[in-house]
Amino acid sequence: MSWGNVQMISGMYCLDSKSELSYAKNEIKEEIKRYGNIEEYPDLGNDILPIVSIETVCKSLEEAEELADSLDWKGKYSLLIPYKDVGDEDIWTIKVNTIYLNIYHEENNLEKYIKRTKGCRNHKSKFVGCPRCGSRLNRKSINNDKCPLCGQDISSSTVKKTIKRYKNNIKEMEKELRKEKEKLSYKAKTKYLFLYEEDLKY
């Protein structure tokens, strides 16, 4: 993070238990004192904003983050949200592991496809036309899939459709993965998402 003209600090901690909250608070206080305007506000960093504890236990870290996004808390108070650690691989079923591996392989396939088609390598002609600025570009001089003159994506429609298909597949599998993991929340350990945003008084 660049501290040139920063007026606020913000962040998050994933705590194994509430007993770790005091450590997180001390870390935030030190951060405020380090970067805050203590010349005008010498007491800055002696304390942080009040912490509001949410009673509802979320089924996953993702659900806890979504809950935080739905609340108007930033700059007003800090949030402590309990959630089930369904990211713990020790509780995963065969189905969850299979989906996880399928995502991994699909991401690898996407990465390989992008490398294979980068620089319009799949174009058969020596020259590639830019649909935006009309430039006629030598295919060998193209290092990526952008027009060097206007920045337009000049990859073929086939490449675009294939990449989109890979990404959609990954997105759907990620949804399924989350759904299956959250089914295991009943046997997952409870952790705590602690979010903060503090004014540096500049």
PDB file of C-alpha atoms in Angstrom:
ATOM      1  CA  MET A   1       0.000   0.000   0.000  1.00  0.00           C
ATOM      2  CA  SER A   2       1.272   3.512  -0.823  1.00  0.00           C
ATOM      3  CA  TRP A   3       1.043   5.873   2.117  1.00  0.00           C
ATOM      4  CA  GLY A   4       1.588   9.155   0.242  1.00  0.00           C
ATOM      5  CA  ASN A   5      -1.871  10.693   0.663  1.00  0.00           C
ATOM      6  CA  VAL A   6      -3.679   7.900   2.495  1.00  0.00           C
ATOM      7  CA  GLN A   7      -6.335   9.140   4.910  1.00  0.00           C
ATOM      8  CA  MET A   8      -7.737   5.774   5.941  1.00  0.00           C
ATOM      9  CA  ILE A   9      -6.373   2.339   6.700  1.00  0.00           C
ATOM     10  CA  SER A  10      -8.452  -0.784   6.283  1.00  0.00           C
ATOM     11  CA  GLY A  11      -8.044  -4.513   6.262  1.00  0.00           C
ATOM     12  CA  MET A  12      -9.188  -7.844   7.586  1.00  0.00           C
ATOM     13  CA  TYR A  13      -8.055 -10.663   9.839  1.00  0.00           C
ATOM     14  CA  CYS A  14      -9.255 -14.268   9.863  1.00  0.00           C
ATOM     15  CA  LEU A  15      -9.082 -15.289  13.509  1.00  0.00           C
ATOM     16  CA  ASP A  16      -9.055 -18.849  14.819  1.00  0.00           C
ATOM     17  CA  SER A  17     -10.786 -17.691  18.006  1.00  0.00           C
ATOM     18  CA  LYS A  18     -11.976 -14.549  19.785  1.00  0.00           C
ATOM     19  CA  SER A  19      -8.881 -14.712  21.976  1.00  0.00           C
ATOM     20  CA  GLU A  20      -6.849 -13.511  18.978  1.00  0.00           C
ATOM     21  CA  LEU A  21      -8.887 -10.304  18.763  1.00  0.00           C
ATOM     22  CA  SER A  22      -6.666  -8.452  21.243  1.00  0.00           C
ATOM     23  CA  TYR A  23      -3.620  -9.175  19.058  1.00  0.00           C
ATOM     24  CA  ALA A  24      -5.413  -7.850  15.964  1.00  0.00           C
ATOM     25  CA  LYS A  25      -6.492  -4.691  17.814  1.00  0.00           C
ATOM     26  CA  ASN A  26      -2.925  -4.008  18.960  1.00  0.00           C
ATOM     27  CA  GLU A  27      -1.657  -4.466  15.404  1.00  0.00           C
ATOM     28  CA  ILE A  28      -4.199  -1.933  14.117  1.00  0.00           C
ATOM     29  CA  LYS A  29      -3.305   0.563  16.864  1.00  0.00           C
ATOM     30  CA  GLU A  30       0.366   0.311  15.931  1.00  0.00           C
ATOM     31  CA  GLU A  31      -0.510   0.814  12.268  1.00  0.00           C
ATOM     32  CA  ILE A  32      -2.523   3.942  13.117  1.00  0.00           C
ATOM     33  CA  LYS A  33       0.333   5.362  15.213  1.00  0.00           C
ATOM     34  CA  ARG A  34       2.848   4.566  12.471  1.00  0.00           C
ATOM     35  CA  TYR A  35       0.963   6.269   9.650  1.00  0.00           C
ATOM     36  CA  GLY A  36      -1.535   8.554  11.383  1.00  0.00           C
ATOM     37  CA  ASN A  37      -1.397  12.300  12.018  1.00  0.00           C
ATOM     38  CA  ILE A  38      -0.171  12.015  15.608  1.00  0.00           C
ATOM     39  CA  GLU A  39       1.318  15.524  15.550  1.00  0.00           C
ATOM     40  CA  GLU A  40      -2.165  17.058  15.581  1.00  0.00           C
ATOM     41  CA  TYR A  41      -3.836  14.099  17.287  1.00  0.00           C
ATOM     42  CA  PRO A  42      -1.360  12.702  19.870  1.00  0.00           C
ATOM     43  CA  ASP A  43      -3.959  10.254  21.233  1.00  0.00           C
ATOM     44  CA  LEU A  44      -4.482   8.728  17.803  1.00  0.00           C
ATOM     45  CA  GLY A  45      -4.005   4.982  17.946  1.00  0.00           C
ATOM     46  CA  ASN A  46      -4.731   4.661  21.653  1.00  0.00           C
ATOM     47  CA  ASP A  47      -7.968   2.969  20.691  1.00  0.00           C
ATOM     48  CA  ILE A  48      -9.884   1.860  17.617  1.00  0.00           C
ATOM     49  CA  LEU A  49     -13.514   2.155  16.552  1.00  0.00           C
ATOM     50  CA  PRO A  50     -16.074   0.060  18.477  1.00  0.00           C
ATOM     51  CA  ILE A  51     -16.416  -3.552  17.382  1.00  0.00           C
ATOM     52  CA  VAL A  52     -19.856  -4.851  16.453  1.00  0.00           C
ATOM     53  CA  SER A  53     -20.149  -8.627  16.791  1.00  0.00           C
ATOM     54  CA  ILE A  54     -22.573 -10.387  14.469  1.00  0.00           C
ATOM     55  CA  GLU A  55     -24.458 -13.255  16.110  1.00  0.00           C
ATOM     56  CA  THR A  56     -25.308 -15.173  12.938  1.00  0.00           C
ATOM     57  CA  VAL A  57     -22.701 -17.803  12.067  1.00  0.00           C
ATOM     58  CA  CYS A  58     -22.078 -17.749   8.316  1.00  0.00           C
ATOM     59  CA  LYS A  59     -21.680 -21.022   6.421  1.00  0.00           C
ATOM     60  CA  SER A  60     -18.396 -19.934   4.824  1.00  0.00           C
ATOM     61  CA  LEU A  61     -15.854 -17.120   4.617  1.00  0.00           C
ATOM     62  CA  GLU A  62     -17.440 -16.052   1.310  1.00  0.00           C
ATOM     63  CA  GLU A  63     -20.830 -15.714   2.974  1.00  0.00           C
ATOM     64  CA  ALA A  64     -19.263 -13.669   5.797  1.00  0.00           C
ATOM     65  CA  GLU A  65     -17.636 -11.326   3.260  1.00  0.00           C
ATOM     66  CA  GLU A  66     -20.946 -10.926   1.431  1.00  0.00           C
ATOM     67  CA  LEU A  67     -22.674 -10.092   4.715  1.00  0.00           C
ATOM     68  CA  ALA A  68     -20.031  -7.452   5.457  1.00  0.00           C
ATOM     69  CA  ASP A  69     -20.499  -5.939   1.985  1.00  0.00           C
ATOM     70  CA  SER A  70     -24.225  -5.586   2.645  1.00  0.00           C
ATOM     71  CA  LEU A  71     -23.712  -3.568   5.851  1.00  0.00           C
ATOM     72  CA  ASP A  72     -22.924   0.146   6.197  1.00  0.00           C
ATOM     73  CA  TRP A  73     -20.054  -0.121   8.674  1.00  0.00           C
ATOM     74  CA  LYS A  74     -16.943   1.412   7.124  1.00  0.00           C
ATOM     75  CA  GLY A  75     -15.587   4.360   9.091  1.00  0.00           C
ATOM     76  CA  LYS A  76     -18.262   3.847  11.753  1.00  0.00           C
ATOM     77  CA  TYR A  77     -17.269   0.645  13.526  1.00  0.00           C
ATOM     78  CA  SER A  78     -15.335  -2.590  13.048  1.00  0.00           C
ATOM     79  CA  LEU A  79     -17.021  -5.910  12.308  1.00  0.00           C
ATOM     80  CA  LEU A  80     -16.553  -9.344  13.838  1.00  0.00           C
ATOM     81  CA  ILE A  81     -18.388 -12.068  11.916  1.00  0.00           C
ATOM     82  CA  PRO A  82     -18.288 -15.767  12.865  1.00  0.00           C
ATOM     83  CA  TYR A  83     -18.077 -18.217   9.979  1.00  0.00           C
ATOM     84  CA  LYS A  84     -17.515 -21.907   9.381  1.00  0.00           C
ATOM     85  CA  ASP A  85     -14.098 -22.821   8.006  1.00  0.00           C
ATOM     86  CA  VAL A  86     -15.273 -25.008   5.131  1.00  0.00           C
ATOM     87  CA  GLY A  87     -11.930 -24.329   3.452  1.00  0.00           C
ATOM     88  CA  ASP A  88     -10.435 -26.920   5.803  1.00  0.00           C
ATOM     89  CA  GLU A  89      -9.544 -29.780   3.443  1.00  0.00           C
ATOM     90  CA  ASP A  90      -9.700 -32.309   6.287  1.00  0.00           C
ATOM     91  CA  ILE A  91     -13.518 -32.189   6.182  1.00  0.00           C
ATOM     92  CA  TRP A  92     -13.874 -32.293   2.394  1.00  0.00           C
ATOM     93  CA  THR A  93     -15.774 -35.121   0.743  1.00  0.00           C
ATOM     94  CA  ILE A  94     -14.699 -36.961  -2.412  1.00  0.00           C
ATOM     95  CA  LYS A  95     -17.168 -34.834  -4.379  1.00  0.00           C
ATOM     96  CA  VAL A  96     -15.676 -31.573  -3.088  1.00  0.00           C
ATOM     97  CA  ASN A  97     -12.145 -32.755  -3.884  1.00  0.00           C
ATOM     98  CA  THR A  98     -13.236 -33.805  -7.373  1.00  0.00           C
ATOM     99  CA  ILE A  99     -14.795 -30.411  -8.135  1.00  0.00           C
ATOM    100  CA  TYR A 100     -11.700 -28.656  -6.769  1.00  0.00           C
ATOM    101  CA  LEU A 101      -9.432 -30.725  -9.054  1.00  0.00           C
ATOM    102  CA  ASN A 102     -11.713 -30.105 -12.035  1.00  0.00           C
ATOM    103  CA  ILE A 103     -11.396 -26.349 -11.460  1.00  0.00           C
ATOM    104  CA  TYR A 104      -7.616 -26.680 -11.209  1.00  0.00           C
ATOM    105  CA  HIS A 105      -7.425 -28.591 -14.510  1.00  0.00           C
ATOM    106  CA  GLU A 106      -9.792 -26.184 -16.278  1.00  0.00           C
ATOM    107  CA  GLU A 107      -7.722 -23.192 -15.124  1.00  0.00           C
ATOM    108  CA  ASN A 108      -4.589 -24.923 -16.414  1.00  0.00           C
ATOM    109  CA  ASN A 109      -6.281 -25.609 -19.746  1.00  0.00           C
ATOM    110  CA  LEU A 110      -7.308 -21.955 -20.000  1.00  0.00           C
ATOM    111  CA  GLU A 111      -3.774 -20.779 -19.222  1.00  0.00           C
ATOM    112  CA  LYS A 112      -2.308 -23.110 -21.853  1.00  0.00           C
ATOM    113  CA  TYR A 113      -4.860 -22.000 -24.443  1.00  0.00           C
ATOM    114  CA  ILE A 114      -4.126 -18.315 -23.820  1.00  0.00           C
ATOM    115  CA  LYS A 115      -0.374 -18.932 -24.193  1.00  0.00           C
ATOM    116  CA  ARG A 116      -0.948 -20.940 -27.373  1.00  0.00           C
ATOM    117  CA  THR A 117      -3.066 -18.254 -29.029  1.00  0.00           C
ATOM    118  CA  LYS A 118      -1.274 -15.172 -27.643  1.00  0.00           C
ATOM    119  CA  GLY A 119      -0.155 -12.693 -30.274  1.00  0.00           C
ATOM    120  CA  CYS A 120      -2.814 -13.815 -32.748  1.00  0.00           C
ATOM    121  CA  ARG A 121      -0.832 -17.004 -33.452  1.00  0.00           C
ATOM    122  CA  ASN A 122      -3.959 -18.775 -34.630  1.00  0.00           C
ATOM    123  CA  HIS A 123      -4.431 -16.286 -37.501  1.00  0.00           C
ATOM    124  CA  LYS A 124      -3.520 -17.841 -40.851  1.00  0.00           C
ATOM    125  CA  SER A 125      -2.861 -14.595 -42.728  1.00  0.00           C
ATOM    126  CA  LYS A 126       0.338 -12.564 -42.388  1.00  0.00           C
ATOM    127  CA  PHE A 127      -1.583  -9.415 -41.534  1.00  0.00           C
ATOM    128  CA  VAL A 128      -4.300  -8.734 -38.971  1.00  0.00           C
ATOM    129  CA  GLY A 129      -6.750  -5.854 -39.265  1.00  0.00           C
ATOM    130  CA  CYS A 130      -7.833  -3.810 -36.269  1.00  0.00           C
ATOM    131  CA  PRO A 131     -11.638  -3.374 -36.201  1.00  0.00           C
ATOM    132  CA  ARG A 132     -11.392  -0.086 -34.309  1.00  0.00           C
ATOM    133  CA  CYS A 133      -8.692   2.010 -35.973  1.00  0.00           C
ATOM    134  CA  GLY A 134      -8.405   0.065 -39.240  1.00  0.00           C
ATOM    135  CA  SER A 135      -4.661  -0.546 -38.927  1.00  0.00           C
ATOM    136  CA  ARG A 136      -3.162  -3.419 -40.932  1.00  0.00           C
ATOM    137  CA  LEU A 137      -0.726  -5.147 -38.586  1.00  0.00           C
ATOM    138  CA  ASN A 138       2.011  -7.655 -39.328  1.00  0.00           C
ATOM    139  CA  ARG A 139       1.112 -10.747 -37.291  1.00  0.00           C
ATOM    140  CA  LYS A 140       4.770 -11.420 -36.387  1.00  0.00           C
ATOM    141  CA  SER A 141       5.065  -7.996 -34.758  1.00  0.00           C
ATOM    142  CA  ILE A 142       2.098  -8.559 -32.430  1.00  0.00           C
ATOM    143  CA  ASN A 143       3.282  -9.577 -28.949  1.00  0.00           C
ATOM    144  CA  ASN A 144      -0.144  -9.781 -27.342  1.00  0.00           C
ATOM    145  CA  ASP A 145      -3.756  -9.588 -28.457  1.00  0.00           C
ATOM    146  CA  LYS A 146      -4.003  -5.795 -28.373  1.00  0.00           C
ATOM    147  CA  CYS A 147      -3.624  -3.364 -31.239  1.00  0.00           C
ATOM    148  CA  PRO A 148      -0.364  -1.446 -30.533  1.00  0.00           C
ATOM    149  CA  LEU A 149      -1.956   1.751 -31.848  1.00  0.00           C
ATOM    150  CA  CYS A 150      -5.358   1.885 -30.129  1.00  0.00           C
ATOM    151  CA  GLY A 151      -5.360  -0.993 -27.634  1.00  0.00           C
ATOM    152  CA  GLN A 152      -8.327  -2.812 -29.192  1.00  0.00           C
ATOM    153  CA  ASP A 153      -8.552  -6.573 -28.610  1.00  0.00           C
ATOM    154  CA  ILE A 154      -7.768  -8.067 -32.025  1.00  0.00           C
ATOM    155  CA  SER A 155      -7.937 -11.757 -31.158  1.00  0.00           C
ATOM    156  CA  SER A 156     -10.277 -13.807 -33.316  1.00  0.00           C
ATOM    157  CA  SER A 157     -13.908 -14.420 -32.418  1.00  0.00           C
ATOM    158  CA  THR A 158     -13.080 -18.123 -32.003  1.00  0.00           C
ATOM    159  CA  VAL A 159     -10.423 -17.335 -29.402  1.00  0.00           C
ATOM    160  CA  LYS A 160     -12.740 -14.945 -27.569  1.00  0.00           C
ATOM    161  CA  LYS A 161     -15.554 -17.509 -27.498  1.00  0.00           C
ATOM    162  CA  THR A 162     -13.243 -20.287 -26.324  1.00  0.00           C
ATOM    163  CA  ILE A 163     -11.773 -18.177 -23.512  1.00  0.00           C
ATOM    164  CA  LYS A 164     -15.272 -17.129 -22.483  1.00  0.00           C
ATOM    165  CA  ARG A 165     -16.366 -20.772 -22.422  1.00  0.00           C
ATOM    166  CA  TYR A 166     -13.426 -21.735 -20.200  1.00  0.00           C
ATOM    167  CA  LYS A 167     -14.170 -18.878 -17.805  1.00  0.00           C
ATOM    168  CA  ASN A 168     -17.878 -19.703 -17.667  1.00  0.00           C
ATOM    169  CA  ASN A 169     -17.058 -23.347 -16.930  1.00  0.00           C
ATOM    170  CA  ILE A 170     -14.746 -22.304 -14.101  1.00  0.00           C
ATOM    171  CA  LYS A 171     -17.334 -19.902 -12.711  1.00  0.00           C
ATOM    172  CA  GLU A 172     -20.044 -22.579 -12.675  1.00  0.00           C
ATOM    173  CA  MET A 173     -17.727 -25.104 -11.031  1.00  0.00           C
ATOM    174  CA  GLU A 174     -16.745 -22.533  -8.395  1.00  0.00           C
ATOM    175  CA  LYS A 175     -20.431 -22.029  -7.597  1.00  0.00           C
ATOM    176  CA  GLU A 176     -20.894 -25.779  -7.255  1.00  0.00           C
ATOM    177  CA  LEU A 177     -17.762 -26.038  -5.112  1.00  0.00           C
ATOM    178  CA  ARG A 178     -18.997 -23.382  -2.717  1.00  0.00           C
ATOM    179  CA  LYS A 179     -22.425 -25.028  -2.490  1.00  0.00           C
ATOM    180  CA  GLU A 180     -20.941 -28.435  -1.686  1.00  0.00           C
ATOM    181  CA  LYS A 181     -18.454 -26.996   0.822  1.00  0.00           C
ATOM    182  CA  GLU A 182     -21.177 -25.091   2.662  1.00  0.00           C
ATOM    183  CA  LYS A 183     -23.084 -28.355   3.064  1.00  0.00           C
ATOM    184  CA  LEU A 184     -20.198 -29.396   5.324  1.00  0.00           C
ATOM    185  CA  SER A 185     -20.473 -26.353   7.594  1.00  0.00           C
ATOM    186  CA  TYR A 186     -22.049 -28.451  10.353  1.00  0.00           C
ATOM    187  CA  LYS A 187     -18.726 -30.204  10.975  1.00  0.00           C
ATOM    188  CA  ALA A 188     -16.385 -27.274  10.295  1.00  0.00           C
ATOM    189  CA  LYS A 189     -14.638 -25.222  12.967  1.00  0.00           C
ATOM    190  CA  THR A 190     -15.923 -21.727  13.704  1.00  0.00           C
ATOM    191  CA  LYS A 191     -13.548 -18.887  12.872  1.00  0.00           C
ATOM    192  CA  TYR A 192     -13.996 -15.108  12.898  1.00  0.00           C
ATOM    193  CA  LEU A 193     -13.698 -12.513  10.152  1.00  0.00           C
ATOM    194  CA  PHE A 194     -12.536  -9.215  11.650  1.00  0.00           C
ATOM    195  CA  LEU A 195     -12.796  -6.158   9.374  1.00  0.00           C
ATOM    196  CA  TYR A 196     -11.709  -2.614  10.153  1.00  0.00           C
ATOM    197  CA  GLU A 197     -11.384   0.847   8.622  1.00  0.00           C
ATOM    198  CA  GLU A 198      -9.746   3.635  10.629  1.00  0.00           C
ATOM    199  CA  ASP A 199      -9.273   7.360   9.983  1.00  0.00           C
ATOM    200  CA  LEU A 200      -5.669   8.629  10.029  1.00  0.00           C
ATOM    201  CA  LYS A 201      -6.900  12.220  10.646  1.00  0.00           C
ATOM    202  CA  TYR A 202      -5.223  13.873   7.653  1.00  0.00           C
TER     203      TYR A 202
END
